[in-house]
Coordinates of C-alpha atoms in Angstrom, one line a residue:
X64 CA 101.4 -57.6 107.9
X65 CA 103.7 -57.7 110.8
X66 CA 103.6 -54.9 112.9
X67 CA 107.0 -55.1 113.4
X68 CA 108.6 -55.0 109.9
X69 CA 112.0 -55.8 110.8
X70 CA 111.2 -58.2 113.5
X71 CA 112.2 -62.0 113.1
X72 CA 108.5 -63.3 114.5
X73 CA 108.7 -67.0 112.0
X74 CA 104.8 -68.0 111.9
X75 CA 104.2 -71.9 113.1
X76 CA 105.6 -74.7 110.6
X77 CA 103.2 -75.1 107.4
X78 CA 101.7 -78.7 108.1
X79 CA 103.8 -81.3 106.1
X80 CA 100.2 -82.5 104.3
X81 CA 99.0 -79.4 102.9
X82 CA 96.6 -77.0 104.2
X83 CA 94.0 -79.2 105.1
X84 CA 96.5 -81.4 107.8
X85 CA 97.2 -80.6 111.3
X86 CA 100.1 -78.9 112.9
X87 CA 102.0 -80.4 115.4
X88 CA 100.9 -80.2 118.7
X89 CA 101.9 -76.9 120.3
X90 CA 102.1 -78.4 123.7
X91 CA 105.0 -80.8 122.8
X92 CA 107.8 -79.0 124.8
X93 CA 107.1 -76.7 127.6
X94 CA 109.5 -74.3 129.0
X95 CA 111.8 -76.9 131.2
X96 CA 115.0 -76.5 132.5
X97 CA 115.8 -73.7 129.6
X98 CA 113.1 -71.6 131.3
X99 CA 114.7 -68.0 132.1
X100 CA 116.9 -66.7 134.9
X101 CA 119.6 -65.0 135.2
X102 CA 122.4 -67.3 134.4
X103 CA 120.9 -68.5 131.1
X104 CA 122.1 -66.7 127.9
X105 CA 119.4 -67.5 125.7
X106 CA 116.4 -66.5 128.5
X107 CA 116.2 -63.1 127.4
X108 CA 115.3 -64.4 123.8
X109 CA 118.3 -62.6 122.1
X110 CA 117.4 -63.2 118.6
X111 CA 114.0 -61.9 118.9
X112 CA 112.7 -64.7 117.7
X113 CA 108.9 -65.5 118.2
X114 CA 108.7 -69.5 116.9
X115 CA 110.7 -71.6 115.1
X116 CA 110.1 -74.9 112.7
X117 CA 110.3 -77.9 114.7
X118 CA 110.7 -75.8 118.0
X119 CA 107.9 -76.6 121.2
X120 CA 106.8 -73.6 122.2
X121 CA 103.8 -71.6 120.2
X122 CA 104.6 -69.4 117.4
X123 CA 105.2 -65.8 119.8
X124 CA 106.2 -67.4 122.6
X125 CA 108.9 -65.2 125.1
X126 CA 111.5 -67.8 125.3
X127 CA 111.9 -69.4 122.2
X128 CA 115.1 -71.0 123.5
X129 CA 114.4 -72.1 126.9
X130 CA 111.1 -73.9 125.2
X131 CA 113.7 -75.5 122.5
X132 CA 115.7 -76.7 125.0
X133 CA 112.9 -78.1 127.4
X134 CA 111.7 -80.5 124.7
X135 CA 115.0 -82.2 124.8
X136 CA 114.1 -83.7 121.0
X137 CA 116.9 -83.8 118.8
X138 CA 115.4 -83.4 115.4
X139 CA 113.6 -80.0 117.1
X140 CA 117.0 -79.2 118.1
X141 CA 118.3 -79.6 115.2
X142 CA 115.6 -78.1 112.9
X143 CA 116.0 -75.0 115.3
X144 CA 119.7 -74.8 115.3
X145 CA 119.9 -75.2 111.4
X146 CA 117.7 -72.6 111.0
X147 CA 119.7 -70.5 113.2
X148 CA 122.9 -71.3 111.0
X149 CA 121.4 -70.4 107.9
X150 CA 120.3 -67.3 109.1
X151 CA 124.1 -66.2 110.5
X152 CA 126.0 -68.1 107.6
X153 CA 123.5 -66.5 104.8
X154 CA 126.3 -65.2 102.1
X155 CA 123.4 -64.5 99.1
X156 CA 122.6 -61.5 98.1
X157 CA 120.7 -58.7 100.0
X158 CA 117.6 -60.8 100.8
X159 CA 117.5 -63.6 102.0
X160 CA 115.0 -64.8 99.7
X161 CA 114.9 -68.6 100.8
X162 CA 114.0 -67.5 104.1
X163 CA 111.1 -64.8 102.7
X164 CA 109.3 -68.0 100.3
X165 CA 109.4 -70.1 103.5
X166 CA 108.0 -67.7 105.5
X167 CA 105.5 -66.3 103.6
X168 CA 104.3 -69.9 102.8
X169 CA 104.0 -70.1 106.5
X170 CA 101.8 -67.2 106.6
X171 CA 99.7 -68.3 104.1
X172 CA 99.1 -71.6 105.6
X173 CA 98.3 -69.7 109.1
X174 CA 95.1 -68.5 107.3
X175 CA 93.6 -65.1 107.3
X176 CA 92.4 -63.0 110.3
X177 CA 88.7 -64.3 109.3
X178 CA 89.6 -68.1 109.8
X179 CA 89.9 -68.9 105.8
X180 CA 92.6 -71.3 105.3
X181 CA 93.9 -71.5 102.1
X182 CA 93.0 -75.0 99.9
X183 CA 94.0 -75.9 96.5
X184 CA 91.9 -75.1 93.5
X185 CA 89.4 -77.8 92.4
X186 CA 88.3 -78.4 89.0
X187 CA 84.8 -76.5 88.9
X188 CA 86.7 -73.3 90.1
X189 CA 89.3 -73.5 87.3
X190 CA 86.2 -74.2 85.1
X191 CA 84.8 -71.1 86.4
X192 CA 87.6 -68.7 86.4
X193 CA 88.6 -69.9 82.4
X194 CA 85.2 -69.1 81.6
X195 CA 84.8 -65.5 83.3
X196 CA 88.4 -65.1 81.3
X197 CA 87.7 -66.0 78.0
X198 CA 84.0 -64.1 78.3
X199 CA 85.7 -60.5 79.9
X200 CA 88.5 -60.9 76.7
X201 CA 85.4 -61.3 74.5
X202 CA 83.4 -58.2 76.0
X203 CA 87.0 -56.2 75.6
X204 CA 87.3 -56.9 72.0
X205 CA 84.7 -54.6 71.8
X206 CA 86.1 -51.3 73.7
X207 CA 89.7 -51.5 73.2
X208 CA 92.0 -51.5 69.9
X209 CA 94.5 -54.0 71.6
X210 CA 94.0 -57.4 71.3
X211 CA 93.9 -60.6 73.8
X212 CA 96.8 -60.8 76.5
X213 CA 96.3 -63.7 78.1
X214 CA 97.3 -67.1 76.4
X215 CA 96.4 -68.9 79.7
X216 CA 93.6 -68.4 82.7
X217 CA 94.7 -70.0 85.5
X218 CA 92.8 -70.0 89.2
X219 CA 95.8 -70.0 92.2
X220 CA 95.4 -70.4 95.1
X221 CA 97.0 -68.3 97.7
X222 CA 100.3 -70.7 97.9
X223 CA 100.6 -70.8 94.2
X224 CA 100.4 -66.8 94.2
X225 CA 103.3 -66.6 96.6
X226 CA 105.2 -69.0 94.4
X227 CA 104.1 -67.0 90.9
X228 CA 104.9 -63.7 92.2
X229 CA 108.0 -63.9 94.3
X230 CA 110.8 -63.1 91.2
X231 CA 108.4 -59.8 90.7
X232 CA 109.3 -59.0 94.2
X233 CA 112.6 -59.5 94.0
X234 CA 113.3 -57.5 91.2
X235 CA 111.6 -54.6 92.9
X236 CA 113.3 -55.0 96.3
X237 CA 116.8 -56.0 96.0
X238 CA 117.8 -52.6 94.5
X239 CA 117.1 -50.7 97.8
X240 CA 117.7 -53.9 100.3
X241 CA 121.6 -53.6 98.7
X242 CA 121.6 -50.4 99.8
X243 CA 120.1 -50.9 103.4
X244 CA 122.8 -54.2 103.4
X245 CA 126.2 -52.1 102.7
X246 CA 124.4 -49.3 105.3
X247 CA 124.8 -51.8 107.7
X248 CA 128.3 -52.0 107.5
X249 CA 129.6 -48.5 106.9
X250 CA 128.5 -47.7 110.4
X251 CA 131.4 -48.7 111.7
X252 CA 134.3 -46.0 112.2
X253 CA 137.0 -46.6 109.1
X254 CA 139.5 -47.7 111.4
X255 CA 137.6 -50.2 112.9
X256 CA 135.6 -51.8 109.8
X257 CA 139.2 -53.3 109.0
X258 CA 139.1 -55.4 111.7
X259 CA 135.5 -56.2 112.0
X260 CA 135.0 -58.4 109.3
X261 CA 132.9 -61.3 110.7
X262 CA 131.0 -58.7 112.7
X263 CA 130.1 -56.9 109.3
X264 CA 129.7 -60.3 107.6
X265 CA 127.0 -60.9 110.5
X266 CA 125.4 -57.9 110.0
X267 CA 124.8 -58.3 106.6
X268 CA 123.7 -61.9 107.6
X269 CA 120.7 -61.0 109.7
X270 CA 120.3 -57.4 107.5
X271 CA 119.2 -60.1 104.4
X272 CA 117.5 -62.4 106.8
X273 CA 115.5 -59.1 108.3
X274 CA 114.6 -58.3 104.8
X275 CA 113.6 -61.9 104.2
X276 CA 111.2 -62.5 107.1
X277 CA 109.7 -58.7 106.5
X278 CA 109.0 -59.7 102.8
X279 CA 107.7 -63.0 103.5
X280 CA 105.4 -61.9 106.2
X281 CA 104.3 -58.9 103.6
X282 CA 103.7 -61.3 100.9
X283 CA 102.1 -63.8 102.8
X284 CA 99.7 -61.1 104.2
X285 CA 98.7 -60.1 101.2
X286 CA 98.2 -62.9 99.5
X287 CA 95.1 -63.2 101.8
X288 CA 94.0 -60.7 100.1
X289 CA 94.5 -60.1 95.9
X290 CA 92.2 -60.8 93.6
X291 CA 94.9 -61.4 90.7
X292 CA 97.9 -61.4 89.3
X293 CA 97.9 -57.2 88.7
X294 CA 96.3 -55.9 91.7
X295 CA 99.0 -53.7 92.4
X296 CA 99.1 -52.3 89.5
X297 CA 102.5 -53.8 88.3
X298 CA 102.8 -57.1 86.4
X299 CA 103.8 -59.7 89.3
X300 CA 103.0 -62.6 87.7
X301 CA 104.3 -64.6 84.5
X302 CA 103.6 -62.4 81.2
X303 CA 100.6 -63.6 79.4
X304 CA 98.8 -65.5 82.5
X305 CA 95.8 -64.4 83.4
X306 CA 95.5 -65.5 87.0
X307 CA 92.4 -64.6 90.0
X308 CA 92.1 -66.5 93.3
X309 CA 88.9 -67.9 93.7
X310 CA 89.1 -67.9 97.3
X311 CA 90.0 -64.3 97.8
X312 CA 87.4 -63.4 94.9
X313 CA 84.7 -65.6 97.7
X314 CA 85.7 -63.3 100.2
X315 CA 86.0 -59.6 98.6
X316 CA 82.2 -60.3 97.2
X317 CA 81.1 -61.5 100.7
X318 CA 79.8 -58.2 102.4
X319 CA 79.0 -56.4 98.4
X320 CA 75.4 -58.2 97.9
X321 CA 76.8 -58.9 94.7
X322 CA 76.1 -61.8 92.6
X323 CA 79.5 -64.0 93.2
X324 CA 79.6 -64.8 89.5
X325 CA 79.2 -60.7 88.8
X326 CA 82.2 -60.2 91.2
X327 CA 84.0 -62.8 89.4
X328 CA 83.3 -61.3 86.1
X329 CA 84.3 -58.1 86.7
X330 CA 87.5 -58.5 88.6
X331 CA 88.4 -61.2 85.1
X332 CA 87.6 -58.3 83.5
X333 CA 90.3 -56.1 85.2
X334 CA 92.9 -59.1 85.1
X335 CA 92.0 -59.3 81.4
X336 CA 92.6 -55.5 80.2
X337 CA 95.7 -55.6 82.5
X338 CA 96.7 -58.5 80.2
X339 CA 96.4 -56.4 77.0
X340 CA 98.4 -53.6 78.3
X341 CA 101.6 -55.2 79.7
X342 CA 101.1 -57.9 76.5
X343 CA 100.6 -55.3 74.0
X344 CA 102.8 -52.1 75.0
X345 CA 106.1 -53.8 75.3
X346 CA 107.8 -50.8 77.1
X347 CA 105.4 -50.7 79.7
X348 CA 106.7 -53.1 82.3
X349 CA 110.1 -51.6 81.9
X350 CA 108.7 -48.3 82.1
X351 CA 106.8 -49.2 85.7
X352 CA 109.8 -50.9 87.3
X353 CA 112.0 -48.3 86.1
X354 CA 110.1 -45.8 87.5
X355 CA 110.0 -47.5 90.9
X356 CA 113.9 -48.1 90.8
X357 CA 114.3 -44.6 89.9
X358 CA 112.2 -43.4 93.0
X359 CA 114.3 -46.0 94.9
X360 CA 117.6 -44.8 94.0
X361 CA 116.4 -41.2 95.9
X362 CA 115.7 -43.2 99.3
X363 CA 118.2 -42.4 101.8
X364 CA 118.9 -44.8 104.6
X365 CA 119.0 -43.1 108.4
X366 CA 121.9 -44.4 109.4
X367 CA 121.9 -42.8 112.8
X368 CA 119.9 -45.7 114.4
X369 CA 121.9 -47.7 112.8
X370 CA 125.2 -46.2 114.5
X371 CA 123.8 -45.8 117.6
X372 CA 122.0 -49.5 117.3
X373 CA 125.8 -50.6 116.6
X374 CA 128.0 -48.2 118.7
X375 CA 125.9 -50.2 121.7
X376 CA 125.6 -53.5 120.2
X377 CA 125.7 -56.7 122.7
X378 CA 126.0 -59.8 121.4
X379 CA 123.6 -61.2 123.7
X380 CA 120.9 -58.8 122.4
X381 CA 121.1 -57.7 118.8
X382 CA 117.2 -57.0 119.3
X383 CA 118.7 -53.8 119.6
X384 CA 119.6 -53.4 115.7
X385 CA 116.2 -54.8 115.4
X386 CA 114.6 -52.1 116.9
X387 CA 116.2 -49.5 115.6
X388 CA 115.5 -50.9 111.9
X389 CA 112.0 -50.4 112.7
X390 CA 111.7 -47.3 113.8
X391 CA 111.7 -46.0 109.7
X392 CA 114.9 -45.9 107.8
X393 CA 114.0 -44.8 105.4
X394 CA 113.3 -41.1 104.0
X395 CA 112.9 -39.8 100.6
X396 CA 115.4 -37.1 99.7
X397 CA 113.9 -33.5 99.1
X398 CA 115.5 -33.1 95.8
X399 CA 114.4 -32.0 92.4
X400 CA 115.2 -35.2 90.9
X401 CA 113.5 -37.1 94.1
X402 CA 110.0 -34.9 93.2
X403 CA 110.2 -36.0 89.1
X404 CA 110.9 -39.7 90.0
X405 CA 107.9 -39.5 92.3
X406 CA 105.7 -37.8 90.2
X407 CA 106.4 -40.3 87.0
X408 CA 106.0 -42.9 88.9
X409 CA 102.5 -41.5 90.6
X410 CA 101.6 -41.2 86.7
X411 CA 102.2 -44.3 85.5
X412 CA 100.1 -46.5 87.8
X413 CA 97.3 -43.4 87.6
X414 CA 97.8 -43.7 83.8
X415 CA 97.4 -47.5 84.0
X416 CA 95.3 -48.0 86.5
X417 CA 92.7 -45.2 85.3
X418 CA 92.9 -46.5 81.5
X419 CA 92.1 -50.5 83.2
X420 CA 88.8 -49.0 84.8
X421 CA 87.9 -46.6 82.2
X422 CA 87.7 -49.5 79.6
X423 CA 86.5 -52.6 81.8
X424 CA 83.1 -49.8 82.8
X425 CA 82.9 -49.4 79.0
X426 CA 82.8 -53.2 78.5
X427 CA 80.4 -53.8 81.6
X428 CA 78.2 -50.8 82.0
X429 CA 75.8 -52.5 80.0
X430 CA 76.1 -56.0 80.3
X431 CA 76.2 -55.9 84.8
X432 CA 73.6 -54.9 87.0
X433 CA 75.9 -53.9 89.8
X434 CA 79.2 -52.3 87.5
X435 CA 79.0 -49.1 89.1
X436 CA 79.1 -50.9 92.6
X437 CA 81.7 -52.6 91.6
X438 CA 83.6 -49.9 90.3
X439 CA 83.5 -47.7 93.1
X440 CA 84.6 -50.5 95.3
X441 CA 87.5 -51.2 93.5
X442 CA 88.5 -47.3 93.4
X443 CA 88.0 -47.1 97.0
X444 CA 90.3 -50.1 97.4
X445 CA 93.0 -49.1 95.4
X446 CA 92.9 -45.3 96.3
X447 CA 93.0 -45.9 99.8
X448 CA 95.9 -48.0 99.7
X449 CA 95.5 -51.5 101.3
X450 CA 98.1 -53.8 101.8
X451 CA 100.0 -53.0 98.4
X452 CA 100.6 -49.2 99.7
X453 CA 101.8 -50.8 103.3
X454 CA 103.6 -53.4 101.7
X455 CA 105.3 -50.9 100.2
X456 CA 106.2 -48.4 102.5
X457 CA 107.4 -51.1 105.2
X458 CA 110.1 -52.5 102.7
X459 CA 111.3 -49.6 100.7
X460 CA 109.6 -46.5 101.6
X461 CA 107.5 -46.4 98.6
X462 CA 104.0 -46.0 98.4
X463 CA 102.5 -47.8 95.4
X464 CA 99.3 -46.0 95.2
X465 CA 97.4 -44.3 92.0
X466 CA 96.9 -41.1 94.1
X467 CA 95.3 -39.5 90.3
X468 CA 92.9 -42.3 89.4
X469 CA 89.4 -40.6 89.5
X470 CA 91.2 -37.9 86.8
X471 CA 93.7 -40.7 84.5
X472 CA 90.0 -42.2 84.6
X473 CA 87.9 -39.2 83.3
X474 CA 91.0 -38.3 81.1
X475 CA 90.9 -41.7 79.3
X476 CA 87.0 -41.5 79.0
X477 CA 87.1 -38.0 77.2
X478 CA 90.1 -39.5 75.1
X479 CA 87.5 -42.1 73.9
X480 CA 85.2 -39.7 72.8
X481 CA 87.6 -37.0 71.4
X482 CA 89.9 -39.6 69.3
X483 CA 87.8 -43.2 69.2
X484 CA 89.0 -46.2 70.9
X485 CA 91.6 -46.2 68.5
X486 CA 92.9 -42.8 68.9
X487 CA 92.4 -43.4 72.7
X488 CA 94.6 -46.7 72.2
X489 CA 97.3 -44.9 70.0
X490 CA 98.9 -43.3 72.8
X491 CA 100.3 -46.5 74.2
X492 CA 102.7 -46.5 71.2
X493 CA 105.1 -44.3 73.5
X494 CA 105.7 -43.1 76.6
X495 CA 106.7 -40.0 75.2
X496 CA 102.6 -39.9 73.9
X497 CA 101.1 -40.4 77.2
X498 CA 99.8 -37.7 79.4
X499 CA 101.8 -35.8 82.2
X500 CA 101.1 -35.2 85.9
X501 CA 99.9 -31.6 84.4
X502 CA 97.7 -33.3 81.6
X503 CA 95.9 -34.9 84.9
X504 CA 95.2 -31.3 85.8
X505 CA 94.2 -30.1 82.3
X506 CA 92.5 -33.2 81.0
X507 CA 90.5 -31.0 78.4
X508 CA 93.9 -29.5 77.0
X509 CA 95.2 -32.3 76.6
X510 CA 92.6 -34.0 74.8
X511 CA 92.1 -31.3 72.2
X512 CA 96.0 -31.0 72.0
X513 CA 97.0 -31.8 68.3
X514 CA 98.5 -35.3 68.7
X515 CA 102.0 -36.2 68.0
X516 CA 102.4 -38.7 64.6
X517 CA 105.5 -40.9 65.6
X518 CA 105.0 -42.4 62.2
X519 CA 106.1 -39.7 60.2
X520 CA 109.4 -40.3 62.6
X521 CA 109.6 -43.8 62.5
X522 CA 108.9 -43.7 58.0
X523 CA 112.0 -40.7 58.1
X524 CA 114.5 -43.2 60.8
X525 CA 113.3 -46.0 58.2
X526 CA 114.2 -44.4 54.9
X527 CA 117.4 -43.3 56.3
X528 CA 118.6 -46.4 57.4
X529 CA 117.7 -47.6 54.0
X530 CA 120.0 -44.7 52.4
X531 CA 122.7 -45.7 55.0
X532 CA 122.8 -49.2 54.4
X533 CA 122.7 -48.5 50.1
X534 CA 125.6 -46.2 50.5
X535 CA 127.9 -49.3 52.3
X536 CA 126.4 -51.7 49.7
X537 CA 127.8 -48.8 47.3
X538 CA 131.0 -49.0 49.0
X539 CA 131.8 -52.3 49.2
X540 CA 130.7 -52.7 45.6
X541 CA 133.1 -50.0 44.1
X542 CA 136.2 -51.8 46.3
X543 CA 135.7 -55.0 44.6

């Protein structure tokens, strides 16, 4: 991830012939007659742009501009220039999302820190990855009541997973990114936001394109990095896919001294009972992204860098709003209603994420030399954070972590042999039915608690529907 979230650093050009073919040559356009000095506009870099499609210069180079201008090429010159004009002229909604695809497919096609540059999916991986599927959904049948999720297995690679995921994204963003957009335009006294229309316009301009090259960075990043279409805990990809990346899966068994088809197994296993859950609980996925909008809603925006960003705003160098952007606008409102949102949404991936590894051990214990290897890895991976949690907290202030694994865990285990699989299962049926931040504390209360039977409930709503609807037919009988 960037280490400047707000920062409009564009990675090189993704090569025209996939990832396999060769960018162009970096030393095309040197710095020229556009170089910098004091009587060139553009020589302080005003945009804070570190690399433009079609530009000469390498991608962080100090003087975007004056290397544009030395390669005197007018298609560079006009890639550079469009770009430019869709950035100011963007009139979409809070994020630039056009902007954040093409930049995270940028990333992706930069390859990760380690060298591995990403490459479509050959056939004998997709073989590979449909197998360890359709075996992990045949080992679950086995430890959970809730049947098969997946209707599809499908290997990505790290593109395609950009592409899958992005709506997901944008669903979870926007909410807050609105906010942070109509921020950047009360700053303004009253009496002068009347007359500073186009400079609001602009502002809201380059706030969406902000958001756009931060999200596509983040989403690039970490697309070097998932396993799957659920890493995170949330549903990102399309309902009833089953998707892992074969590459990533390559490198997250690298260092384990794991089997590579154990590694693959087990993290098809994950995918898999993620599957069942968002497939087969259809409240869930509302539930989650509720919960993170709620949280969301709480996040206040500092303004104050904002104003003072705006209050000494030159046109030459709106790097200055840049800056202040990422110094961390964002800050969680100490309020009663802030804590709950927090603490239901802390649940529910715990809750999720602890009921995933509780039944994938069950189906693997057994079956899986290095489970418990692979378990703990995957605990340590998700508690600590990763790029999800940074992701997160760079865009919208939100960490998306399962603080309460380790206890949803050991809460769903003793479930299982309290109630059954089934019993265990059950509580899906409603959120009301699940376990609360102070069931994590009291795991042994709650699974001795006498259950709730939303049956009963749902027999008595029946039956007096069915007296409602007899009455009217009643009615409109005795009129005739």
């Amino acid at each position: 991830m960037s280490d400047t979230p707000f920062g409009f650093g564009l990675p090189p050009e993704e090569p025209e012939n996939g990832d396999e073919g060769k960018k162009k040559d970096p030393a095309g356009g040197g710095q020229g007659s556009g170089g910098q000095g004091g009587g060139n506009p553009f020589g302080a870099n005003p945009f804070g742009f570190g690399g433009l499609p079609g530009m000469g210069g390498p991608g962080g180079a100090d003087n975007p501009f004056a290397a544009m201008f030395g390669s005197l090429n007018p298609n560079d010159l006009g890639a550079a220039f469009q770009q430019l004009g869709q950035m100011l002229s963007y009139e979409g909604g809070p994020v630039n999302w056009d902007m954040a695809k093409q930049i995270a497919r940028q990333v992706v096609a930069q390859g990760t820190s380690d060298g591995t540059k990403d490459a479509s999916v050959g056939p004998a991986e997709k073989a590979s990855v449909e197998e360890a599927v359709r075996l992990a959904d045949l080992w679950l049948d086995g430890v959970t009541s809730l049947p098969s999720g997946a209707s599809t297995a499908v290997a990505w690679s790290r593109a395609e997973w950009v592409e899958a995921t992005l709506p997901a994204w944008q669903q979870l963003v926007d909410p807050v990114a609105e906010r942070v957009g109509a921020a950047m335009g009360d700053v303004l006294p009253e009496e002068m936001q009347a007359m500073a229309g186009p400079l609001i316009g602009m502002m809201r301009s380059m706030g969406g394109a902000m958001f756009g090259q931060q999200i596509g960075q983040a989403v690039g990043a970490l697309a070097g990095e998932v396993v799957g279409s659920t890493d995170v805990g949330l549903p990102l990809g399309p309902a009833g896919k089953a998707a892992l990346l074969p590459l990533n899966i390559e490198a997250f068994g690298k260092d384990l001294g794991v089997p590579k088809d154990e590694v693959r197994l087990y993290l098809a296993l994950r995918e898999a009972a993620h599957q069942r859950l968002f497939a087969h609980v259809p409240w869930l996925r509302s539930h989650l992204f509720g919960a993170v909008e709620g949280y969301a809603r709480g996040i206040k925006v500092d303004t104050s860098k904002l104003e003072d960003a705006v209050g000494q705003l030159d046109p030459t160098h709106p790097e200055q709003l840049q800056e202040a952007l990422q110094q961390g606008m964002f800050q969680p409102e100490d309020t009663p209603e802030q804590k709950a949102a927090l603490a239901r949404l802390e649940t529910a991936l715990a809750l999720v994420e602890g009921w995933v590894d509780a039944v994938v051990h069950e189906a693997a214990k057994s079956r899986l030399t290095s489970a418990d290897a692979l378990r703990e890895t995957l605990r340590r991976r998700r508690a600590s954070g990763g790029p999800a949690e940074q992701t997160f907290a760079t865009l919208i202030g939100l960490e998306l972590r399962p603080r309460r694994l380790r206890d949803a865990a050991r809460l769903w285990a003793s479930l299982t042999d309290a109630r059954g699989v089934d019993g265990r299962d059950d509580l899906w049926e409603h959120p009301d039915m699940l376990p609360t931040a102070s069931d994590l504390d009291d795991p042994d209360g709650f699974v001795h608690r006498e259950q709730l039977d939303f049956s009963e409930l749902d027999k008595m709503l029946g039956e007096a529907a069915g007296k409602r609807d007899r009455s009217e037919d009643d009615e409109d009988d005795s009129d005739k």
